[in-house]
Coordinates of C-alpha atoms in Angstrom, one line a residue:
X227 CA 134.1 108.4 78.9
X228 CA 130.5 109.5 80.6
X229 CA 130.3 111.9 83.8
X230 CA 128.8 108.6 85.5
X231 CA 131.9 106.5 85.5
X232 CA 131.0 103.9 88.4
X233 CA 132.1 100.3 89.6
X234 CA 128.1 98.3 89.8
X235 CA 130.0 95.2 91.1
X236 CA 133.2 93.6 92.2
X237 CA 133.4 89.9 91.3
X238 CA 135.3 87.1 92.3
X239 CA 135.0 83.4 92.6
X240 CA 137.7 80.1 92.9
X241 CA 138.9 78.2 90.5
X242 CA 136.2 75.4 89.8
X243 CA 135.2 73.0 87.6
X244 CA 134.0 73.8 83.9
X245 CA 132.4 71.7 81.2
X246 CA 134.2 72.8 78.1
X247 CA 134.8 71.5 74.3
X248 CA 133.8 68.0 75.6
X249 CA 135.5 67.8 78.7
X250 CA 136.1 69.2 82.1
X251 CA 138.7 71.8 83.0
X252 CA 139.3 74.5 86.1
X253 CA 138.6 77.8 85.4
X254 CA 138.0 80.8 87.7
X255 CA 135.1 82.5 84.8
X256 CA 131.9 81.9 87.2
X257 CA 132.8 85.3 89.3
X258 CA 129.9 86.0 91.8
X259 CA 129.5 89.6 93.0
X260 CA 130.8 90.8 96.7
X261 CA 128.9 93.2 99.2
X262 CA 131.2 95.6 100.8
X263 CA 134.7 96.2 100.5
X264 CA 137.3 94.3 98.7
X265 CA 141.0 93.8 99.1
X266 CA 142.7 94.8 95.9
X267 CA 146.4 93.1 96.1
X268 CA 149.2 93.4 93.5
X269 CA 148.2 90.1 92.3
X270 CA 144.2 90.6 92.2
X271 CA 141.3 91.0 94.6
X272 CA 140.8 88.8 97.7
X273 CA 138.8 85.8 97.2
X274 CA 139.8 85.9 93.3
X275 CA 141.8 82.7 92.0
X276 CA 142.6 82.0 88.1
X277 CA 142.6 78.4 87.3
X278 CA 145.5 79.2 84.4
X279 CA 148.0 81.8 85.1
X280 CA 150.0 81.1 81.6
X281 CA 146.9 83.5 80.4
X282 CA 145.0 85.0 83.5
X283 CA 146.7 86.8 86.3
X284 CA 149.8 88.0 87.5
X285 CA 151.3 91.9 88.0
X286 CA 149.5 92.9 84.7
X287 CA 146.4 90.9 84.2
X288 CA 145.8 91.1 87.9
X289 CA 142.3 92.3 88.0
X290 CA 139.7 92.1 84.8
X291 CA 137.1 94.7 84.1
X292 CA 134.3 94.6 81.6
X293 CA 131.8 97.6 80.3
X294 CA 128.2 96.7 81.6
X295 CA 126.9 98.1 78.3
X296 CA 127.8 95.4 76.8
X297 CA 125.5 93.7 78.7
X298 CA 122.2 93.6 76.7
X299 CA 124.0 92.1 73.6
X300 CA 125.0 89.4 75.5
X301 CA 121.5 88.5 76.9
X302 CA 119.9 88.9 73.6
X303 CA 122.7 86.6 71.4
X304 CA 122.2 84.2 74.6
X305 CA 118.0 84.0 74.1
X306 CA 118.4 83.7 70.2
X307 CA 121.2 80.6 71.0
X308 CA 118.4 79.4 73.3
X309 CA 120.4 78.9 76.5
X310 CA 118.3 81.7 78.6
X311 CA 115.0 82.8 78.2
X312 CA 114.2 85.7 76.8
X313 CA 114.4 89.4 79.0
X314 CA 116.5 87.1 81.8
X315 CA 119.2 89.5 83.1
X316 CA 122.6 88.6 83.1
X317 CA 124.0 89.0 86.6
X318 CA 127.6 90.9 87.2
X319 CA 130.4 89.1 86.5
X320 CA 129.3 86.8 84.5
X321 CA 131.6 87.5 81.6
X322 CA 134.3 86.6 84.0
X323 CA 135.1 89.8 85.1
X324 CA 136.2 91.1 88.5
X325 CA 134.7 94.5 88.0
X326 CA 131.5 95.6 86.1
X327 CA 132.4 99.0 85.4
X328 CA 129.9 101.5 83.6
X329 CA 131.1 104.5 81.6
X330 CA 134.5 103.3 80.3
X331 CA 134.0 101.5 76.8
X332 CA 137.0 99.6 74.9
X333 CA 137.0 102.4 72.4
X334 CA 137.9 104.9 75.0
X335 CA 140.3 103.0 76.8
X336 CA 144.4 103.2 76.3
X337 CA 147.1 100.9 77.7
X338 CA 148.4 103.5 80.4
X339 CA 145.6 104.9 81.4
X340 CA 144.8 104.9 85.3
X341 CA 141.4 104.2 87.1
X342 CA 141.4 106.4 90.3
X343 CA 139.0 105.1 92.9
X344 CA 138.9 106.2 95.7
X345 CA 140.9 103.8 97.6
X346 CA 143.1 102.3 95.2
X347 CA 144.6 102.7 91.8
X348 CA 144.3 100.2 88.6
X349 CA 146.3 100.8 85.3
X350 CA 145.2 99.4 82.5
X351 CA 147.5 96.9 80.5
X352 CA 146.2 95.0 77.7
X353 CA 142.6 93.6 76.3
X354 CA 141.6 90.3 76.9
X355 CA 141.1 87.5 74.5
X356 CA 139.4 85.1 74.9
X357 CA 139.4 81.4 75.1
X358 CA 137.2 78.3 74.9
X359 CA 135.9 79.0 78.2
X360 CA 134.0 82.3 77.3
X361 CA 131.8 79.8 75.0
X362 CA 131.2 77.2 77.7
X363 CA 129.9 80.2 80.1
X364 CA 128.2 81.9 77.3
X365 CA 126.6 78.4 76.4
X366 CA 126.5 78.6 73.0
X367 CA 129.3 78.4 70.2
X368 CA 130.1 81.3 69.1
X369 CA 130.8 83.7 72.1
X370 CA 134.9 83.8 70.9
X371 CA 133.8 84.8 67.4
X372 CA 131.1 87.6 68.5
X373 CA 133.5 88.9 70.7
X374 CA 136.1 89.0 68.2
X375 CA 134.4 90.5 65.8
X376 CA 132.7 93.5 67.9
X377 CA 135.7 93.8 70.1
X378 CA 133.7 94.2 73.0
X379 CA 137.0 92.4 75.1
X380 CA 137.1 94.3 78.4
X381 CA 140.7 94.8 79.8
X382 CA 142.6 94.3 81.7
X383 CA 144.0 96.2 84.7
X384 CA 147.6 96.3 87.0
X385 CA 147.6 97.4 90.8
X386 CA 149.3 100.6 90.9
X387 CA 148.2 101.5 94.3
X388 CA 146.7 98.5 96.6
X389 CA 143.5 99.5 98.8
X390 CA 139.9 98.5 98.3
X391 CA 137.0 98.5 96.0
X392 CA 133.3 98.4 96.5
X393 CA 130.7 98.2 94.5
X394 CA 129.1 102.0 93.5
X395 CA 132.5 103.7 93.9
X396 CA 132.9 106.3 91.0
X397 CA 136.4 106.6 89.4
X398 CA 138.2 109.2 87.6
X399 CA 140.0 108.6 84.2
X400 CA 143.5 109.8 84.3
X401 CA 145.2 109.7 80.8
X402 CA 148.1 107.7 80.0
X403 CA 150.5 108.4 76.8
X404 CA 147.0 107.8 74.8
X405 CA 149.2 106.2 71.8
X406 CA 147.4 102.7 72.4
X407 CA 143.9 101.9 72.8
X408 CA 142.2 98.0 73.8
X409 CA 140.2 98.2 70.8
X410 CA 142.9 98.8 68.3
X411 CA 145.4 96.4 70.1
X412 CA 142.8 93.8 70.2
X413 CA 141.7 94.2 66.5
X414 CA 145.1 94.0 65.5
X415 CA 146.4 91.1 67.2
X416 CA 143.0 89.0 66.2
X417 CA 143.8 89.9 63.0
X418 CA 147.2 88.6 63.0
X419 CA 145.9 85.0 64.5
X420 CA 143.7 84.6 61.3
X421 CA 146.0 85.0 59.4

């Protein structure tokens, strides 16, 4: 992890609407970034709604955060699959996460690990995989795939102390049992479904 661990954005949105795989479903993926501070709850952030709790949400998926690095990858696949122009920026959240963290990759992140902001406390529980709706977002067909196969999933995170979070708050690392990380829980269990 970098010396410039911050949170750029906190992102939430209701469950809406979504044009997917030919035909309409709710989803809560189109997260739009908040000014100022933000409730975090045991269930999630304040404003934040998942359209399917069977996958999203709950005590250990209650909040989703995703490594702004991966960021440039996603707007350049995007302008080859000719759903944005070229050099457009993608804005925060738009990966469907509630916070756009920078400094923390997959690869350095371990199920029990703890993000210590100032205010509050998030553990992180498991990676996230994703679904059709990643592709409908992403607007092309093959998001799921090039997610899969970089395993640039983001994570997942429990409330272990409720406060607040704002956008530009640093956060400290503090280690877990380090005996899991995301990226070789999500490689593994990918693997498995293909099999």
């Amino acid at each position: 992890m970098s010396g410039s661990a911050r949170l750029l954005s906190v992102n939430v949105s209701l469950a809406q609407p979504l044009a997917a795989g030919g035909r309409t479903v709710l989803s809560g993926i189109r997260k739009r970034a908040l000014e100022g501070p933000v409730e975090v709850r045991p269930l999630g952030l304040a404003g934040d709604e998942q359209a399917d709790p069977s996958v999203h949400g709950g005590l250990s998926k209650a909040v989703y955060a995703y490594p702004v690095e991966h960021y440039p990858f996603w707007q350049t696949v995007r302008a080859q699959a000719q759903c944005a122009p070229w050099g457009e920026a993608l804005p925060h959240g738009f990966l469907g996460e509630n916070l756009s963290l920078q400094g923390l990759l997959e690869t350095e992140a371990f199920i029990g690990d703890v993000l210590r902001f100032p205010e509050c406390q998030l553990a992180i529980s498991e990676p996230r995989f994703p679904c059709f709706k990643l592709n409908a977002v992403m607007g092309f067909a093959h998001a799921i795939r090039l997610m899969q196969q970089s395993a640039w999933c983001g994570f997942y995170l429990s409330v272990r102390e409720p406060g607040r979070l704002r956008a530009g708050d640093t956060f400290e690392l503090l280690p877990g049992p380090r005996e899991v990380g995301i990226d070789e829980l999500f490689r593994a269990r990918i693997g498995r479904t293909r099999a």
